[in-house]
Coordinates of C-alpha atoms in Angstrom, one line a residue:
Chain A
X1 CA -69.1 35.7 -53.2
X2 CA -67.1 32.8 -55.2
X3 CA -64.5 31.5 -52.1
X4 CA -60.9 31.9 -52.8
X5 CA -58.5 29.4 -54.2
X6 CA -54.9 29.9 -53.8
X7 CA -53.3 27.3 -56.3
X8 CA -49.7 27.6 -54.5
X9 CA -50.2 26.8 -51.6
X10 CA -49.5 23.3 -51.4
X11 CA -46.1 24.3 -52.0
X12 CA -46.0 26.1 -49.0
X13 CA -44.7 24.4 -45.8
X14 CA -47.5 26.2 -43.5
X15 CA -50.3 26.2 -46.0
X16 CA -53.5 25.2 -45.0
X17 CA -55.0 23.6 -48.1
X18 CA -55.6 19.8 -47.4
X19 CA -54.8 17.2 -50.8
X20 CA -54.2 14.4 -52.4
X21 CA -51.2 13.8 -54.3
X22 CA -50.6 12.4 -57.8
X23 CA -47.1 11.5 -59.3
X24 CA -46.9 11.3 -63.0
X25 CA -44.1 9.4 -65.1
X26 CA -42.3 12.9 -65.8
X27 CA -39.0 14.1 -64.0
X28 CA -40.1 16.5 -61.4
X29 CA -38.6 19.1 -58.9
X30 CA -37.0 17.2 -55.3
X31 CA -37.9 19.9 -53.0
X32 CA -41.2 20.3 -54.9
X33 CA -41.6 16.5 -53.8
X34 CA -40.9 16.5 -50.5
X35 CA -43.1 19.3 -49.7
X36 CA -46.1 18.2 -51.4
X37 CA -45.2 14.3 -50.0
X38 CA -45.3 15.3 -46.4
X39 CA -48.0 17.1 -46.0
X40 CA -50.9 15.0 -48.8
X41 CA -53.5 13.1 -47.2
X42 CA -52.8 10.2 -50.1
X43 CA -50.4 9.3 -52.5
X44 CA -50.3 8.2 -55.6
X45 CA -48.5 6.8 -58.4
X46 CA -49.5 6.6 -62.1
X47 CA -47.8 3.5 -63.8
X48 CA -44.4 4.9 -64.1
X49 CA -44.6 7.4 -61.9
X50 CA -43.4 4.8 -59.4
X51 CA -40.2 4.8 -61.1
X52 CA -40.0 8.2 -60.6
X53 CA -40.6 7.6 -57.0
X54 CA -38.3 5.0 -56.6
X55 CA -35.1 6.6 -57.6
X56 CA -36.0 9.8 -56.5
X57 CA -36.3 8.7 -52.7
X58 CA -32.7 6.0 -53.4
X59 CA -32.1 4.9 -50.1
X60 CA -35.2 5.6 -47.9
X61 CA -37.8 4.1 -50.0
X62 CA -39.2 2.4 -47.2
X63 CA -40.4 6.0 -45.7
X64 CA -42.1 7.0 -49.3
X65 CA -44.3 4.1 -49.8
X66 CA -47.2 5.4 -52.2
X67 CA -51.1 4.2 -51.1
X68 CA -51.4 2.8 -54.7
X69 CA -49.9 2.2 -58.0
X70 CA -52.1 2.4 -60.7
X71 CA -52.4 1.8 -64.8
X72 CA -51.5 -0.5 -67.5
X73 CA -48.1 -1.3 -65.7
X74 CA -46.1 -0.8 -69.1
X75 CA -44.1 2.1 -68.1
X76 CA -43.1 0.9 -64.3
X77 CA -39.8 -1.1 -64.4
X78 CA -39.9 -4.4 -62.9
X79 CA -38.0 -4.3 -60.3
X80 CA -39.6 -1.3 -58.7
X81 CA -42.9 -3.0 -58.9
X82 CA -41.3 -5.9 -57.3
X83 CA -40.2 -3.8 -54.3
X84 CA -43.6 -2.1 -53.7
X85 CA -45.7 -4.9 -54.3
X86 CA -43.3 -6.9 -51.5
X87 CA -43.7 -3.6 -48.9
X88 CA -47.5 -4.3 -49.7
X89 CA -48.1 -1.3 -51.6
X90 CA -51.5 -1.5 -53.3
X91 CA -51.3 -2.2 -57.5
X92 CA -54.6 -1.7 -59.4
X93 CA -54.4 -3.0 -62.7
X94 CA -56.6 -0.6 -65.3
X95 CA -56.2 -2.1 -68.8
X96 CA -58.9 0.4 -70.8
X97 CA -56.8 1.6 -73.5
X98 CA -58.9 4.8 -74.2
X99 CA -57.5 6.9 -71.0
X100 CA -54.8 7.6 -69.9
X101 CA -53.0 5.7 -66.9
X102 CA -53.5 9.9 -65.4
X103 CA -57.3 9.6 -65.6
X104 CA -58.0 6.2 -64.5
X105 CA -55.7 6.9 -61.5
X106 CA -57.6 9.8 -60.7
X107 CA -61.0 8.1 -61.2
X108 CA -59.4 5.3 -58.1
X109 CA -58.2 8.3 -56.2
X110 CA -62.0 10.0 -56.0
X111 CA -63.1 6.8 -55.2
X112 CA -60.8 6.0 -52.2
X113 CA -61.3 9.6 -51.3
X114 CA -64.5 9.3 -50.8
X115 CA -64.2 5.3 -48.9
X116 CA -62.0 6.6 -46.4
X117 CA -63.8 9.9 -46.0
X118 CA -61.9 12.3 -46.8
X119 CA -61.6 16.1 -45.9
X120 CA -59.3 17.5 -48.7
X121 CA -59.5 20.9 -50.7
X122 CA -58.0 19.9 -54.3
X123 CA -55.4 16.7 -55.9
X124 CA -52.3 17.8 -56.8
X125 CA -50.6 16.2 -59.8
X126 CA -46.9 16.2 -59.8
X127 CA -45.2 15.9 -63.3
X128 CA -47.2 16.2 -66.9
X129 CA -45.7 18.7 -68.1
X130 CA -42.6 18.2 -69.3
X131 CA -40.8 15.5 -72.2
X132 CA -43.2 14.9 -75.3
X133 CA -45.3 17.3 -76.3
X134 CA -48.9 14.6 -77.0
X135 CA -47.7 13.6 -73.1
X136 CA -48.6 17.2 -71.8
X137 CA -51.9 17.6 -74.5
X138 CA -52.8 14.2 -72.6
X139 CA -52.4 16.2 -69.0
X140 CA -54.7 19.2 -70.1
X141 CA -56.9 16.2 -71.8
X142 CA -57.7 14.4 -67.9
X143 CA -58.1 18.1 -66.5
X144 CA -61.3 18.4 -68.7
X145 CA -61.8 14.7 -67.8
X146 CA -61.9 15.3 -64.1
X147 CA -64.3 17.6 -64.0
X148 CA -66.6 14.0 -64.3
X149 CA -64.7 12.2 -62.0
X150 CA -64.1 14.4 -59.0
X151 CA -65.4 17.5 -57.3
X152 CA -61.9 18.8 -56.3
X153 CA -59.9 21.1 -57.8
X154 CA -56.9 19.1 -60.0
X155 CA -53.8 21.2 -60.5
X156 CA -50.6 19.6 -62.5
X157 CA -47.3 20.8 -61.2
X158 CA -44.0 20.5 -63.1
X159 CA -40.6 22.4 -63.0
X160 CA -41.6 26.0 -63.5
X161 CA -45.2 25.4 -64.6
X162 CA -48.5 24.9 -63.1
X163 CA -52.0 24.3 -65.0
X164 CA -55.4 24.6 -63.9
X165 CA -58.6 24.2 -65.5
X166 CA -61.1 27.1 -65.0
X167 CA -64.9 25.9 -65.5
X168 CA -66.7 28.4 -66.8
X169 CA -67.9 30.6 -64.2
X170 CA -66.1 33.5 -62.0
X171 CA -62.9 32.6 -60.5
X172 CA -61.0 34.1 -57.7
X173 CA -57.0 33.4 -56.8
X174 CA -54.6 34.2 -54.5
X175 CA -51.3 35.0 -55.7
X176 CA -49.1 36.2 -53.2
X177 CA -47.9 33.1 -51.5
X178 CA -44.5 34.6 -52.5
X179 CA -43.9 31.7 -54.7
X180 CA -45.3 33.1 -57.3
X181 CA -43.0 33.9 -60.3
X182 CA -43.4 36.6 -62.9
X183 CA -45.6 35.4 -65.7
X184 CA -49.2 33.7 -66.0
X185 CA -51.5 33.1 -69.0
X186 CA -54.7 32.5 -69.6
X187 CA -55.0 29.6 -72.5
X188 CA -58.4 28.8 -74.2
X189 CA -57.2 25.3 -74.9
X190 CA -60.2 22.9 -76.3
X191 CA -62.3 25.8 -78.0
X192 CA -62.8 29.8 -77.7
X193 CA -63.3 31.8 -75.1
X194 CA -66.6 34.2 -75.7
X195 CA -66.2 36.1 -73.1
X196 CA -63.5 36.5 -70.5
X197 CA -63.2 39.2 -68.1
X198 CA -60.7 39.7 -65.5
X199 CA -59.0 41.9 -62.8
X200 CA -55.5 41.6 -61.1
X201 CA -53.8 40.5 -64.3
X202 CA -51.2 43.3 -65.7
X203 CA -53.2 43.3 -68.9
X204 CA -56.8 42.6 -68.0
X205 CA -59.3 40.9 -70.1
X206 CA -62.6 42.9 -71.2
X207 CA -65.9 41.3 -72.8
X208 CA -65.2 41.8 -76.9
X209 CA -68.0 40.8 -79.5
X210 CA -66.6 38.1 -81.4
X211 CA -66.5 39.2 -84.7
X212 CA -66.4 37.4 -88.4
X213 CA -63.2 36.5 -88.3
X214 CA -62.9 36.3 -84.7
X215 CA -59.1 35.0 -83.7
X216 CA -59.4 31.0 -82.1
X217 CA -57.5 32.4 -78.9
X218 CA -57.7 35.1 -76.4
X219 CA -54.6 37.2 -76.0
X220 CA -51.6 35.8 -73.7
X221 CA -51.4 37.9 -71.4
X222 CA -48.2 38.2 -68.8
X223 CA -48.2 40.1 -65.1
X224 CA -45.6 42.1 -64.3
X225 CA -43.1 41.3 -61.4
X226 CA -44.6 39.6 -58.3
X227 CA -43.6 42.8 -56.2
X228 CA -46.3 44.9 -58.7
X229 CA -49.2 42.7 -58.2
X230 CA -48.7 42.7 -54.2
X231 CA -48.4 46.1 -54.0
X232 CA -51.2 46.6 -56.4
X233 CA -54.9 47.9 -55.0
X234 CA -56.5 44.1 -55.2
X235 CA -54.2 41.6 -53.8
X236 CA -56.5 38.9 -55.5
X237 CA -56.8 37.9 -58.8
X238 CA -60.1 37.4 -60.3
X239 CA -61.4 35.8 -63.7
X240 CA -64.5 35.2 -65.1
X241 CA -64.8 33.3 -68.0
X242 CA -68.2 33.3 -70.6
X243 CA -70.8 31.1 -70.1
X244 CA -70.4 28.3 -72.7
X245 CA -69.6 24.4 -72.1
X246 CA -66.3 23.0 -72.2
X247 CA -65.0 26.4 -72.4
X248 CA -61.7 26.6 -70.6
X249 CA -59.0 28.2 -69.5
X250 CA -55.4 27.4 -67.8
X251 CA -53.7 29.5 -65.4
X252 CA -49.7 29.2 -65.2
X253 CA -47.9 30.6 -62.6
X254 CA -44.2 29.8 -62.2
X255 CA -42.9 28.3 -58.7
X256 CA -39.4 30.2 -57.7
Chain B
X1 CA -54.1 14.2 -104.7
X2 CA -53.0 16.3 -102.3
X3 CA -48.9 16.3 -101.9
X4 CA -46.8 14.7 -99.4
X5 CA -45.2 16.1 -96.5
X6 CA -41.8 14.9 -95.0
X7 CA -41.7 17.1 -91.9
X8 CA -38.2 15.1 -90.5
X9 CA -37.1 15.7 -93.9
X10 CA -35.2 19.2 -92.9
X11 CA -33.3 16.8 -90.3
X12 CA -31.7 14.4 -93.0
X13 CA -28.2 15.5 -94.3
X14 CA -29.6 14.4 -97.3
X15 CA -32.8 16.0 -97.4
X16 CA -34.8 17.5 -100.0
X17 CA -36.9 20.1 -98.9
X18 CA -35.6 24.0 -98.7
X19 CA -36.3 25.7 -95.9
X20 CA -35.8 29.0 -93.6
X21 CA -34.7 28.5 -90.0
X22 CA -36.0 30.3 -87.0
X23 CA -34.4 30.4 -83.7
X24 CA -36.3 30.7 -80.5
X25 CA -35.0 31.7 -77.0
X26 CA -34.9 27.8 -75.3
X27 CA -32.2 25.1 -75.3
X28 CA -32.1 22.7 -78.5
X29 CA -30.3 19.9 -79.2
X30 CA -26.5 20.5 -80.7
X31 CA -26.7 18.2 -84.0
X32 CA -30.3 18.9 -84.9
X33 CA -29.0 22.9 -84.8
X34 CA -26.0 21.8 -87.0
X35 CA -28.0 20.1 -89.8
X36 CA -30.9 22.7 -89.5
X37 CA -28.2 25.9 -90.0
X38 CA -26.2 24.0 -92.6
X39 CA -29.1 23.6 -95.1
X40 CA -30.9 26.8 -94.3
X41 CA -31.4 29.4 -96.9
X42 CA -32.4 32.3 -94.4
X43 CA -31.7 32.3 -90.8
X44 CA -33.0 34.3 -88.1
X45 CA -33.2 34.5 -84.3
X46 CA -36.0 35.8 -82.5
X47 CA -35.0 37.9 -79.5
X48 CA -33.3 35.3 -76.8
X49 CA -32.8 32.8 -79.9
X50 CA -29.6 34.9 -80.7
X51 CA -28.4 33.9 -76.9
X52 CA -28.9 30.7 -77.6
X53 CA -26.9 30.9 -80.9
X54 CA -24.1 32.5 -79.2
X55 CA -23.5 30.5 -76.8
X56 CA -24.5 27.1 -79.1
X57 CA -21.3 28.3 -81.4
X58 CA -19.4 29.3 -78.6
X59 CA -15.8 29.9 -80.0
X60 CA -16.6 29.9 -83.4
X61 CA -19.4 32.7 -83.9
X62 CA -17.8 34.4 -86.7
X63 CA -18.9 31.6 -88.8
X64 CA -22.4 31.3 -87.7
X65 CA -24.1 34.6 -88.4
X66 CA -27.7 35.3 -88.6
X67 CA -29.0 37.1 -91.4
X68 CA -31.1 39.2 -89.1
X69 CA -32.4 39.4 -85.1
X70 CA -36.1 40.6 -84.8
X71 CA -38.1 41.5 -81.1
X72 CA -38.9 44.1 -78.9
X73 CA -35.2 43.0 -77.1
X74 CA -36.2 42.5 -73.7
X75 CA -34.5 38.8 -74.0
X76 CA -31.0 39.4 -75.6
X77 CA -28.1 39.7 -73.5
X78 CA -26.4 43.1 -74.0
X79 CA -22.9 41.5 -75.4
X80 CA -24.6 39.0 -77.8
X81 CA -26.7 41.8 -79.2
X82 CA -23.4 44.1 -79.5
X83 CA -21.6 41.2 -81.1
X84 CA -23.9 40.7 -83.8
X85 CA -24.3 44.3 -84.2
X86 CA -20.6 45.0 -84.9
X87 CA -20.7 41.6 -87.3
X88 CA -23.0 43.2 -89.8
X89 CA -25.9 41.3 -88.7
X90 CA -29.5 43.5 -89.0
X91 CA -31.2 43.7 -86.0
X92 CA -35.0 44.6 -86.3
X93 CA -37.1 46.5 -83.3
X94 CA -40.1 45.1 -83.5
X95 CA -42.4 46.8 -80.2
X96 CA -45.7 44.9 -80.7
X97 CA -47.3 43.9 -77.7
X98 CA -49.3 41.9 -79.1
X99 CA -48.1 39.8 -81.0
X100 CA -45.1 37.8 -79.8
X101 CA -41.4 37.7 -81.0
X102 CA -42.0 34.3 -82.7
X103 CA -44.6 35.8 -84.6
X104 CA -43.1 39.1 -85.3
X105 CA -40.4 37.4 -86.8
X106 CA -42.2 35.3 -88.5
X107 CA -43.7 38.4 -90.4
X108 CA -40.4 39.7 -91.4
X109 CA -39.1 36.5 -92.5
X110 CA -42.1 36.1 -94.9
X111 CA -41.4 39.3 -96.2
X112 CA -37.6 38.7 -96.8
X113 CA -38.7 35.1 -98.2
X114 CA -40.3 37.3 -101.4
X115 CA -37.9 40.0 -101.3
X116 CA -35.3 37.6 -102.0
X117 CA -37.4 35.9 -103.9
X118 CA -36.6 32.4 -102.3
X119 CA -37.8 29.3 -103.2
X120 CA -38.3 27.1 -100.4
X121 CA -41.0 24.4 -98.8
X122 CA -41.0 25.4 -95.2
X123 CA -40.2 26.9 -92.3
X124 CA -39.0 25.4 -89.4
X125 CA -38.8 26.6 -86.0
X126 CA -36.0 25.6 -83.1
X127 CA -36.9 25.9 -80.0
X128 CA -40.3 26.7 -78.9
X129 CA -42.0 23.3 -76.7
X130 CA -40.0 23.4 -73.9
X131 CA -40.1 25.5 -70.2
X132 CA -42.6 27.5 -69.2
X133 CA -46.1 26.3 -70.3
X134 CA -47.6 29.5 -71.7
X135 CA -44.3 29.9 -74.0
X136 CA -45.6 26.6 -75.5
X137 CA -49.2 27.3 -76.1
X138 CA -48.1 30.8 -77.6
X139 CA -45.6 29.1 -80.2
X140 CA -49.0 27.3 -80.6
X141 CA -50.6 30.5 -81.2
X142 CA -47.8 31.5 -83.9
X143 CA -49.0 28.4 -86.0
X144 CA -51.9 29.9 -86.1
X145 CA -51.3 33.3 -86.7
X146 CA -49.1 31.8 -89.4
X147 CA -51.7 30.9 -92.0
X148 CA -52.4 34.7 -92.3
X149 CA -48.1 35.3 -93.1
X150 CA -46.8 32.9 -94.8
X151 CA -47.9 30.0 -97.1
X152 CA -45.6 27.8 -96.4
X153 CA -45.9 25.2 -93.6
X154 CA -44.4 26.3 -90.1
X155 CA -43.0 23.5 -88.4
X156 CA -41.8 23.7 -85.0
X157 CA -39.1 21.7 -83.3
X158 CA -37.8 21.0 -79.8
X159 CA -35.8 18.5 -78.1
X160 CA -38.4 15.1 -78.5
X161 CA -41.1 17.0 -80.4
X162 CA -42.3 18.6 -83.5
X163 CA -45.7 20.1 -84.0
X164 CA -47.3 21.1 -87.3
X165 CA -50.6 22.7 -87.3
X166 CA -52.7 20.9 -90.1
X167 CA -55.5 23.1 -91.8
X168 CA -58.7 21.9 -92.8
X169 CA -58.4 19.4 -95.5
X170 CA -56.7 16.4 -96.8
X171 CA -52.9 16.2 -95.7
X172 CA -50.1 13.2 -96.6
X173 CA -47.3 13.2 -94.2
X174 CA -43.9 10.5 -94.9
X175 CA -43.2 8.9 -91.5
X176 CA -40.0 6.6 -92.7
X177 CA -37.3 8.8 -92.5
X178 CA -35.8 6.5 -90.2
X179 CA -35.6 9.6 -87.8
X180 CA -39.5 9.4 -86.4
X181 CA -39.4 7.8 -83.2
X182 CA -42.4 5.3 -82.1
X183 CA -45.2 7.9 -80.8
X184 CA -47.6 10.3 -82.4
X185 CA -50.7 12.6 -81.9
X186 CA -53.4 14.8 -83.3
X187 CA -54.6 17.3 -80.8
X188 CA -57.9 19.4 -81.3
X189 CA -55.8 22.6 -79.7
X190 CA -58.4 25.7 -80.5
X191 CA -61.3 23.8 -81.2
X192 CA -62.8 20.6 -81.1
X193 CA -62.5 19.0 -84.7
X194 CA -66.0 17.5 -85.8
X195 CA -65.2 14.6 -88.6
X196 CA -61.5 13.5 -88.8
X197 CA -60.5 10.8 -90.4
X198 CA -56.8 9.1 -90.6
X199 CA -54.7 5.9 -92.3
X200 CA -51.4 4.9 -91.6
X201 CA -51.9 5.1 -87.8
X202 CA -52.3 2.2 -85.2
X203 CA -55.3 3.2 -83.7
X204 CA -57.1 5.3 -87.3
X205 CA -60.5 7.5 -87.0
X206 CA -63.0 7.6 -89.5
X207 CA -65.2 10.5 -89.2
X208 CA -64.5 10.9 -85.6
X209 CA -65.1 13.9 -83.2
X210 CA -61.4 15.0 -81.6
X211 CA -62.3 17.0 -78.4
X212 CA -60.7 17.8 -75.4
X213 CA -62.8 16.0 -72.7
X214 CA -63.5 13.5 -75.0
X215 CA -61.2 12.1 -77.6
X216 CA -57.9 13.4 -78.1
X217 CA -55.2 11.3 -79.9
X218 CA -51.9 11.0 -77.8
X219 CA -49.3 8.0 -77.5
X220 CA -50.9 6.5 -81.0
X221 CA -47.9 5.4 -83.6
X222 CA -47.7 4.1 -87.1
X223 CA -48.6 1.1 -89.1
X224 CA -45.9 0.0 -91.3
X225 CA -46.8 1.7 -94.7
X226 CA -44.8 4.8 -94.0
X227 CA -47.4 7.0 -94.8
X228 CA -50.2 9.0 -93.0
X229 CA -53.1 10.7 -94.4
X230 CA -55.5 12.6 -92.2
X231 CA -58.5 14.4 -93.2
X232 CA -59.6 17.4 -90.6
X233 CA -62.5 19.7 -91.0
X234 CA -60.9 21.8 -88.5
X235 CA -57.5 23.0 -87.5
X236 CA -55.9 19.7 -85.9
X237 CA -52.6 19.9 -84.5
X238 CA -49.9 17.0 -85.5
X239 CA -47.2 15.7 -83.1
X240 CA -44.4 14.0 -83.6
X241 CA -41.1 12.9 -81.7
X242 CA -37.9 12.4 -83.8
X243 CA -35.1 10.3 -82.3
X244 CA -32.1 12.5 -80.9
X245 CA -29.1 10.9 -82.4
X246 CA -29.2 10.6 -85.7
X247 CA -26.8 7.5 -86.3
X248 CA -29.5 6.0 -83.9
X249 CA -31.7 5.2 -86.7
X250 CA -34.8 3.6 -85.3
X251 CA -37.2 1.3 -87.7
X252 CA -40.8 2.4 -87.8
X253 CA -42.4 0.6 -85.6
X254 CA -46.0 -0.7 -85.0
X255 CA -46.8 -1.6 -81.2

């Protein structure tokens, strides 16, 4: 039986998920922050992510001091690379200009993960979402990227969106954290979906034969209320997606 | 040769293209919805678009009047519907589940376009990039429904970004309005894209794979001729930023 994931519970003061935590150069939630900064196992920033970090903990940066820094440094601001580099914050230079300052810091954070040993359950990327539209293309673009660079489970949190990239395979979530928020969506971003069956969803998913003119994407589907899918039969929400490579799908769930 | 496309050309005061305007239900930016409504030939609001109207116009309504609200309703507010109502302004059902309001109104615009008889280069949508993710991918999923309802090109704007879904084949886009701001992309959205080829960009492809999970173009920008060309053998889509002021006219710019 495929084991459970419950992609919401990092945001959940008592959850028991262990992660890593990755901030992205995007404006992101405070609460949403200080949740998911408390309770990761390492931290993270992505180039100008730091600046991010910086301003959003004004005063007390000395007790939000992130493991590393990476990228190509042309987004962080000067002064904030200054300050961590002084409170001996690590800075990793990566220069290659075909990835993104994302993947490469996700390619340093399997690899620290695994020198220091460490027990965790997924990474979870805060910001990459939001502002320019290429910007969030080049968030879903490292999800298919990490499936090469780390075992884990990557999800990408921002605002009232999260995104998580389904290998193909049987999937099985938890969604009744109570954070949950009314809508999700399956999204065969990168190519079509053959096959996809699921269960738990307000308008489930059934095998169809593609046809001739077969449409590129599967149907958006939305759930109704959170109250509707507790109180439904099967308080777990399962997917299985066709057996074809680099198929995909992503899985949005809104955070109250 | 294949014809050149100016898609910030709807935002110029002085533009030349005709268009139809579409409003979706998200917050846009105040002077790009001025220009857009003043040059419009049609304009119409999908569902929660007409909120967005209202309260945009706020004190001066009368004079900013849809020519007709499409969806299945669940989005409008009860007094903006009634106001629009009792203005004269048609308001459409439309109860298909499938398909969403963007689309749906799409439809009916394409049918009023020939009605009317309208001549007119594009479409182009307000609204649509922003908030939740899935209400992004399926304004993505319009543009592509869109090739089946209309011929003319969709283009969709929001806050920093426009998208434009490029079919297969040759396409010419102008870049020097003065309005495109110094980033640009070609994402491989429903499929991967298997020879792809580009000029006028900083980093070009020739004959190059686009795949997610291998090459997807994000963050590239212009060279300083002004104009792009990109050749796709699949549908690719283009992304643009434009700057938000428009006195704050920024010169294209190669990194």
């Amino acid at each position: 039986m495929e084991s459970v994931f419950t992609p919401l519970d990092c945001l959940l003061p008592a959850g028991k998920l262990k992660f890593c935590l990755l901030i992205l150069n995007q404006p992101f939630n405070r609460s949403h922050f200080h949740c998911l900064w408390s309770k990761a196992a390492l931290r993270a920033c992505a180039d100008g992510g730091a600046n991010r970090l910086y301003h959003i903990t004004e005063g007390d940066q000395d007790n939000f001091l992130p493991d590393y820094i990476s990228g190509d440094f042309d987004s962080i601001q000067p002064e904030v690379k200054a300050y961590y580099k002084v409170k001996g914050c690590e800075l990793i230079e990566t220069m290659d200009q075909d990835l993104t300052d994302f993947t490469k810091c996700l390619q340093i954070l399997q690899k620290k993960i695994e020198e220091k040993g460490l027990q965790i359950d997924l990474i979870v990327t805060l910001g990459g979402l939001g502002g320019r539209f290429d910007q969030t293309m080049a968030s879903v673009e490292t999800l298919f990227h990490a499936t090469n660079i780390t075992p884990f489970p990557v999800i990408v949190i921002q605002e009232s969106s999260l995104i998580y990239l389904l290998q193909p395979g049987k999937h099985k979530l938890q969604v009744d954290t109570g954070l949950e928020g009314s809508w999700c969506g399956l999204i065969p971003i990168g190519s079509s979906c053959d096959s996809v069956t699921t269960t738990g969803l307000r308008w489930n998913l059934v095998p169809v034969q593609s046809g001739v003119n077969k449409r590129l994407y599967t149907k958006i589907k939305q759930a109704p209320p959170v109250s509707h899918l507790v109180n439904s039969a099967s308080r777990q929400l399962e997917l299985h997606i066709g057996q074809k490579p680099f198929s995909a799908a992503g899985i949005k769930m809104v955070q109250n």
